[in-house]
Coordinates of C-alpha atoms in Angstrom, one line a residue:
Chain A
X2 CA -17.4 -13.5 17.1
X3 CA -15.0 -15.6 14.8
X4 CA -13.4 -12.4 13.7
X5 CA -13.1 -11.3 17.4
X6 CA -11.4 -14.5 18.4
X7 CA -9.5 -14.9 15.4
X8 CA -7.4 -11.1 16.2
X9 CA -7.0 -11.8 19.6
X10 CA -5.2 -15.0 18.4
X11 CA -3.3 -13.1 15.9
X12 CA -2.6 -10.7 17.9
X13 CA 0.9 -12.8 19.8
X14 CA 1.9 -12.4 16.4
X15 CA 4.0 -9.4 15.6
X16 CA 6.0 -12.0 13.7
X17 CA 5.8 -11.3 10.1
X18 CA 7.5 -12.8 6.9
X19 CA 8.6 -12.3 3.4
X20 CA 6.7 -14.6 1.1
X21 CA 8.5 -14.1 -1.9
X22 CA 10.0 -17.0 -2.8
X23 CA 13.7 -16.4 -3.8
X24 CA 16.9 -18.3 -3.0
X25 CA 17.4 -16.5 0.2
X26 CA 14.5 -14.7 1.8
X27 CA 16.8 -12.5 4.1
X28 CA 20.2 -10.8 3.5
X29 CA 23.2 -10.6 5.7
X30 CA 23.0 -8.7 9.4
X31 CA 22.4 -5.2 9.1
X32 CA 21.6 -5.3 5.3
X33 CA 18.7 -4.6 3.5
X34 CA 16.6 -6.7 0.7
X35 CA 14.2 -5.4 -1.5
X36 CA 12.2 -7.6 -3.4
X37 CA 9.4 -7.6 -6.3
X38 CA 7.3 -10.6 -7.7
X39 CA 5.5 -8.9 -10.7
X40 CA 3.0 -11.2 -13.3
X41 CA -0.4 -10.4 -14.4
X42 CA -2.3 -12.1 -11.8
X43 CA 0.5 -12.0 -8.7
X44 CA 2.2 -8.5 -7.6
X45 CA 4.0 -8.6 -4.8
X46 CA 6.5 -5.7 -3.1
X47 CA 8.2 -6.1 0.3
X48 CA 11.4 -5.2 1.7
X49 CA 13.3 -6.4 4.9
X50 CA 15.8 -5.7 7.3
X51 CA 17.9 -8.3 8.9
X52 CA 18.1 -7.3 12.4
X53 CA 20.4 -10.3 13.3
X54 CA 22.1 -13.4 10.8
X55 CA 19.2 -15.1 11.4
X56 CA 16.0 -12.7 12.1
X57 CA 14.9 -10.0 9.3
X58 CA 11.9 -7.8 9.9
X59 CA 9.7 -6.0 7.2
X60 CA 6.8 -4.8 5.0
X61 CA 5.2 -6.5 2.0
X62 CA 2.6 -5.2 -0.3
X63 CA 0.5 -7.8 -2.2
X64 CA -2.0 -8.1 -5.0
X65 CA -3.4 -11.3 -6.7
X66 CA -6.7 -11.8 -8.4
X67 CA -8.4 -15.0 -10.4
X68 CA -8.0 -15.7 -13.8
X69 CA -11.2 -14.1 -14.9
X70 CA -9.9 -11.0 -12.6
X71 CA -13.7 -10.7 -10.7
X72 CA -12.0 -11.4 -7.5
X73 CA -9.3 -9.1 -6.3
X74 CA -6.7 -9.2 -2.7
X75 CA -5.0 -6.9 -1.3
X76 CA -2.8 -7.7 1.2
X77 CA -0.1 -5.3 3.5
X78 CA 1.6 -7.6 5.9
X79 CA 4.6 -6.8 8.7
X80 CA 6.4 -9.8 8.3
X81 CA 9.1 -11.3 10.3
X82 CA 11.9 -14.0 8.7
X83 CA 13.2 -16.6 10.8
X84 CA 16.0 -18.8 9.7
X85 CA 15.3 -21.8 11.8
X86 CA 17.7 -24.1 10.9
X87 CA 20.9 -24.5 8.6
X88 CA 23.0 -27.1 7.0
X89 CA 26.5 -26.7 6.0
X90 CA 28.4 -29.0 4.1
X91 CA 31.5 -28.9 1.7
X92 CA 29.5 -28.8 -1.5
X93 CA 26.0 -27.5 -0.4
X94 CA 23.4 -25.9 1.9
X95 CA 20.0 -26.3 3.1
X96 CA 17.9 -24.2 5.1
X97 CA 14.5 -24.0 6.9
X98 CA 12.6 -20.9 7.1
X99 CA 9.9 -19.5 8.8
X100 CA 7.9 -16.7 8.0
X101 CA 5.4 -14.9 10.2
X102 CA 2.9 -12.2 8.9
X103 CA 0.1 -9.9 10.1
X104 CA -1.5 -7.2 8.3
X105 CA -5.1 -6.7 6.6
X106 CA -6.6 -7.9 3.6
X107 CA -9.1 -6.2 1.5
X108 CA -10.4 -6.7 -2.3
X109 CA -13.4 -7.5 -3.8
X110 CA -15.5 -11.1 -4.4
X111 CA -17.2 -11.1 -7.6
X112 CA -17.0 -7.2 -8.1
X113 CA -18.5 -6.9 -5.0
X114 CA -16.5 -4.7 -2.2
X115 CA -15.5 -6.6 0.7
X116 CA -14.7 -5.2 4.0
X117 CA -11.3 -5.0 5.1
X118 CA -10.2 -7.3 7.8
X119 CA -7.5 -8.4 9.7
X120 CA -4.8 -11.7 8.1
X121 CA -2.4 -14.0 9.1
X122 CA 0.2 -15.1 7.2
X123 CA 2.8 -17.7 8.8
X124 CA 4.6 -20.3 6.6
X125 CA 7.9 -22.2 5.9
X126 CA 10.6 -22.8 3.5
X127 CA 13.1 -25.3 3.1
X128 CA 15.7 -25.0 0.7
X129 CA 19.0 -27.0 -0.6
X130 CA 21.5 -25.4 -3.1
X131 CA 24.9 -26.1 -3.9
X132 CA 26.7 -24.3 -6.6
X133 CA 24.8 -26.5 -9.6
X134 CA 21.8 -27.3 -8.2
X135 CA 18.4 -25.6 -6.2
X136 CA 15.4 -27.1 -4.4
X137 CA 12.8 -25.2 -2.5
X138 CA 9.6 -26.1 -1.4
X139 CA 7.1 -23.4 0.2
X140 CA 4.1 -23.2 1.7
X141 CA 2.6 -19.8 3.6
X142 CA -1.2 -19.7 4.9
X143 CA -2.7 -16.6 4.0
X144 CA -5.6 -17.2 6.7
X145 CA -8.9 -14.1 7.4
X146 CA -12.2 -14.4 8.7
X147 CA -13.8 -16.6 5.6
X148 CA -10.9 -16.4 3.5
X149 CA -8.0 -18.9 2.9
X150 CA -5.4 -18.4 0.4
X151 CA -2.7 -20.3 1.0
X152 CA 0.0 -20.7 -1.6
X153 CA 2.2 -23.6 -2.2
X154 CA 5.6 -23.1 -4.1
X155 CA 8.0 -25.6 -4.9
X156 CA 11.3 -24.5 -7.4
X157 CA 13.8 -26.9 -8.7
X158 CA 16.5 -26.0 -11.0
X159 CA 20.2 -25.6 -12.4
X160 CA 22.9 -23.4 -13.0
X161 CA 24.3 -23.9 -16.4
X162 CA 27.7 -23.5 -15.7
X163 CA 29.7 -22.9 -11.8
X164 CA 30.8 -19.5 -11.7
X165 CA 32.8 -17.5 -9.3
X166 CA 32.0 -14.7 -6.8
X167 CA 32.7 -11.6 -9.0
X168 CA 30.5 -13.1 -12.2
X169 CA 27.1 -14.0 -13.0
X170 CA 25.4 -17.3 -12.6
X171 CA 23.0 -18.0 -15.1
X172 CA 20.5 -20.9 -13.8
X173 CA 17.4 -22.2 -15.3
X174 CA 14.3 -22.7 -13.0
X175 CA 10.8 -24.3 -12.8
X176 CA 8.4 -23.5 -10.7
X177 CA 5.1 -24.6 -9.6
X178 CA 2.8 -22.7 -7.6
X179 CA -1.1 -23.2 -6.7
X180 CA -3.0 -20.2 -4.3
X181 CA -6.2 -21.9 -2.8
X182 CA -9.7 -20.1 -3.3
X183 CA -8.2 -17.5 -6.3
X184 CA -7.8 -19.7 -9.0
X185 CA -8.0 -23.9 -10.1
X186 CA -5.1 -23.7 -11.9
X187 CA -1.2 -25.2 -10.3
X188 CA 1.0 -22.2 -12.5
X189 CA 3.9 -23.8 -14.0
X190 CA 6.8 -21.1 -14.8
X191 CA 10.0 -22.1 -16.5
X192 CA 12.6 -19.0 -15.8
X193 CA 15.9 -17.6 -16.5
X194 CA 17.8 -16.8 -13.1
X195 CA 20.8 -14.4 -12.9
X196 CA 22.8 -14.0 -10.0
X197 CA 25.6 -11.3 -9.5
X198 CA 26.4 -10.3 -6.0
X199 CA 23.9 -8.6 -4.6
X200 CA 21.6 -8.5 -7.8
X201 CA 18.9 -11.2 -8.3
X202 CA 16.6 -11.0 -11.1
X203 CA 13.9 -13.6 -12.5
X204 CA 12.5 -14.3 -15.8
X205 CA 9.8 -16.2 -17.2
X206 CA 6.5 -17.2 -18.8
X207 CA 3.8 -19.8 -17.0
X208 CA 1.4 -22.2 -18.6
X209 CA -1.1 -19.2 -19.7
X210 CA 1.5 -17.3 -21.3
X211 CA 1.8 -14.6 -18.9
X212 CA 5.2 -12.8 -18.0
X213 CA 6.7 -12.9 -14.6
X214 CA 8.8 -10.8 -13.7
X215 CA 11.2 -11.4 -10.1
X216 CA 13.9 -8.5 -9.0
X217 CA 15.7 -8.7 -5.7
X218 CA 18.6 -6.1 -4.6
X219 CA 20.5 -6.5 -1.4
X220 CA 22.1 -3.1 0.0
Chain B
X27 CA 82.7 -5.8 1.0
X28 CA 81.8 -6.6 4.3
X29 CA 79.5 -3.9 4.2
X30 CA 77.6 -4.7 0.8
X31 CA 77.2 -7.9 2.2
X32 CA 76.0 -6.6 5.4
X33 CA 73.3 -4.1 3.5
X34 CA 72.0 -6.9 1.1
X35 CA 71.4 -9.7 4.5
X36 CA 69.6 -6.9 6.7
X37 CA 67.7 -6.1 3.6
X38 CA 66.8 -9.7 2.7
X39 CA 66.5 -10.1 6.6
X40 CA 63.2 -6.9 6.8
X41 CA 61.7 -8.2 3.7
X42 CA 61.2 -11.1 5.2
X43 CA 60.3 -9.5 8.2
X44 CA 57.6 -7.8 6.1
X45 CA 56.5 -10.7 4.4
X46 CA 55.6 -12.8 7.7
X47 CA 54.3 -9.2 9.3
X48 CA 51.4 -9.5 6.0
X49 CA 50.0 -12.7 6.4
X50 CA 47.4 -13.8 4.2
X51 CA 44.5 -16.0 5.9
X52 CA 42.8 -18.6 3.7
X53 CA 39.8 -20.2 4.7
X54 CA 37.6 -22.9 3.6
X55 CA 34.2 -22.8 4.0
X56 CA 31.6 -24.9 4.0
X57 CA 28.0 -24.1 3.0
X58 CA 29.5 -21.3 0.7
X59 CA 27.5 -21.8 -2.3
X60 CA 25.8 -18.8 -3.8
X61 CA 27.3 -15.1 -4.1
X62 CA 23.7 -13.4 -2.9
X63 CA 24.6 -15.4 -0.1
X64 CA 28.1 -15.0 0.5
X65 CA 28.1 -11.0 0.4
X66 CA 28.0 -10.9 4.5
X67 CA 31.2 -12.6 4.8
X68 CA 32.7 -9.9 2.0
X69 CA 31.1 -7.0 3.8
X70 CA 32.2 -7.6 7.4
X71 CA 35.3 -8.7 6.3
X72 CA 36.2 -5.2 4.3
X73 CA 34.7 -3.3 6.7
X74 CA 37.9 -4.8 9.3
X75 CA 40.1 -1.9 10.0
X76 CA 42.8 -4.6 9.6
X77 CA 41.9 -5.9 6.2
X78 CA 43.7 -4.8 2.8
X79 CA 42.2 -6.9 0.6
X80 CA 39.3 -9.8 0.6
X81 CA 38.8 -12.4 -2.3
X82 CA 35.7 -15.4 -2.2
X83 CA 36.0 -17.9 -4.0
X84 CA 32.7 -20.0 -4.8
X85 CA 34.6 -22.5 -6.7
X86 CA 36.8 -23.6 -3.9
X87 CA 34.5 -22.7 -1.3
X88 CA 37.6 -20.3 -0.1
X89 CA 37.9 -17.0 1.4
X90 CA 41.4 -15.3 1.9
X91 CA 41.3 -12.4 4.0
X92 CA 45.0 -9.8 3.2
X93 CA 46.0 -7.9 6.0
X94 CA 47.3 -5.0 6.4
X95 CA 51.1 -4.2 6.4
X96 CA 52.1 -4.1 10.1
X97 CA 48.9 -5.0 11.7
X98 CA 47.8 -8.4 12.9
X99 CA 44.2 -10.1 12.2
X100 CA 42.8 -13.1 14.8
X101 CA 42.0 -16.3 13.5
X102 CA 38.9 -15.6 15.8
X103 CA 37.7 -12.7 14.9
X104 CA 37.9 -14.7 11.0
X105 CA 35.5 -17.5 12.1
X106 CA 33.6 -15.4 14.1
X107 CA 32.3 -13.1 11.1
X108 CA 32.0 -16.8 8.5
X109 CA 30.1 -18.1 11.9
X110 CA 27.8 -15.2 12.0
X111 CA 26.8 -15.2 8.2
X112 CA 25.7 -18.6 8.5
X113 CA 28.5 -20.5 7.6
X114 CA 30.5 -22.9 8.9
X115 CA 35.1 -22.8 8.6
X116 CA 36.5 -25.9 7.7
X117 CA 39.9 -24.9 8.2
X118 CA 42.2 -21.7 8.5
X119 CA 45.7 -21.6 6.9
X120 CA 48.1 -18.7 6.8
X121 CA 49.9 -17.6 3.6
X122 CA 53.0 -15.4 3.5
X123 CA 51.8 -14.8 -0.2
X124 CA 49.1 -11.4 -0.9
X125 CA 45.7 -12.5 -2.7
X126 CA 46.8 -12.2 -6.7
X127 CA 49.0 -14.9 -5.7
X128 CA 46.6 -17.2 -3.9
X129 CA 44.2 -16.7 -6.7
X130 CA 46.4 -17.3 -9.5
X131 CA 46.5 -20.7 -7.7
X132 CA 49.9 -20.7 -7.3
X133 CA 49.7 -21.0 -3.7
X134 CA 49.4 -25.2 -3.4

């Protein structure tokens, strides 16, 4: 009955989002961004297209499991990105996000199968940056019949030096980041960022030691 | 004589011509913070028939926009693309001088 009610709820929803947390979750209209999130516990693939400045639409694939990897997810979303809100000032900008997602989940609970079943994924963003510093807080329900993983993000950092258009940034980033029912643990991942254009790539280690791994290429 | 001088003044006269025919447009912009960001405004801008040559400048949140010898870009049709990439003009000046000039920051 729940499951029933919750896809008829769902169902208004063809408004799907990119979770992956980067400094922009859309490009410019009429481009295209790809984008990986890749650690031992958290893989995450998705693409988008940015049907308008401010709307992107597109597909991620997902995979996370707990620490002691007995329980597994699988989630394929359509996801649409909606830039609610932007600040411009001289020095800096800050935006608000919200992401939409539908799809299915499907995994397994204690190495036991579990039936595949329909997920909603909205959330939001808010971000500030100016050419020295970055702040972004982000939360995204990940919300099935029974199951609730809902991640929380929030990234601080700085650049280590202001560069210019043509040349890569270098910044240094921390992030913390907690996903309800999977695992007890708030991940903590210091990273390297560098920026060039349209090339975005993430590197770092969290608090277990693991490697993460972020790419994101606009075309 | 006469004539020499004539040839030099129409001369100097056209290249002046010339120079205010290929203005360069420099805007500030606010919000212009990150080059992932920024490559909308570089991308529309290029793709203008009317553009020669594009330069951003994160560190002075400026983007001059060269046009074209003979052809004329709007001021409009400038704030119109930075508008629809999400960020906002502070002002629009025009430069008689091409980009290597602007950027060498001799243009003050």
């Amino acid at each position: 009955m729940f499951t029933c009610n919750f896809r008829l709820w769902v169902i208004p929803l063809i408004l799907l989002s990119s979770h992956l947390v980067f400094a922009a979750p859309m490009g410019f209209e009429g481009s295209v961004m790809t984008m990986v999130d890749f650690n031992q516990n958290w893989r995450e693939v998705g693409f988008n297209y940015a049907i308008t400045s401010r709307d992107a639409l597109g597909l991620t694939h997902l995979e996370f499991r707990s620490d002691d990897y007995k329980d597994k997810r699988e989630v394929d979303t359509l996801n649409y990105t909606r830039l609610l809100s932007r600040w411009n000032s001289t020095d800096a900008q800050s935006n608000l996000w919200l992401f939409m997602g539908i799809g299915e989940i499907r995994g397994s609970a204690n190495n036991q199968s579990i039936d595949s079943k329909g997920i909603a994924s909205p959330g939001f963003q808010f971000d500030y940056e100016t050419t020295r510093i970055y702040f972004a807080a982000t939360h995204k329900l990940y919300r099935a019949s029974n199951l609730n993983h809902d991640n929380t993000s929030i990234r601080a950092g700085f650049s280590f030096y202001e560069a210019e258009y043509n040349e890569t940034q270098p910044w240094f980033i921390l992030e913390t980041k907690y996903t309800n029912q999977i695992s007890d643990k708030i991940e903590v991942i210091p990273m390297l960022r560098l920026i060039n254009k349209n090339i975005f790539v993430e590197g770092g280690m969290n608090n277990s030691g693991q490697p993460r791994l972020n790419l994101m290429y606009t075309f | 004589m006469k004539h020499l001088l004539l040839v030099v003044s129409l001369g100097l006269f056209l290249t002046s011509l010339s120079g205010f025919a290929t203005p360069s447009y420099k805007v500030t912009v606010n919000g212009m913070v990150c080059s992932f960001c920024a490559q909308g405004i570089e991308k529309k801008m290029k793709a203008l028939s009317e553009t020669k040559d594009i330069y951003v400048g994160l560190k002075n949140r400026l983007v001059v926009v060269e046009v074209k010898e003979g052809l004329t870009l709007s001021q409009d049709v400038i704030r119109k693309i930075i508008k629809d990439a999400g960020y906002e003009v502070k002002s629009i000046e025009v430069s008689e001088h091409p980009i290597e000039h602007i950027k060498s920051g001799m243009d003050k």
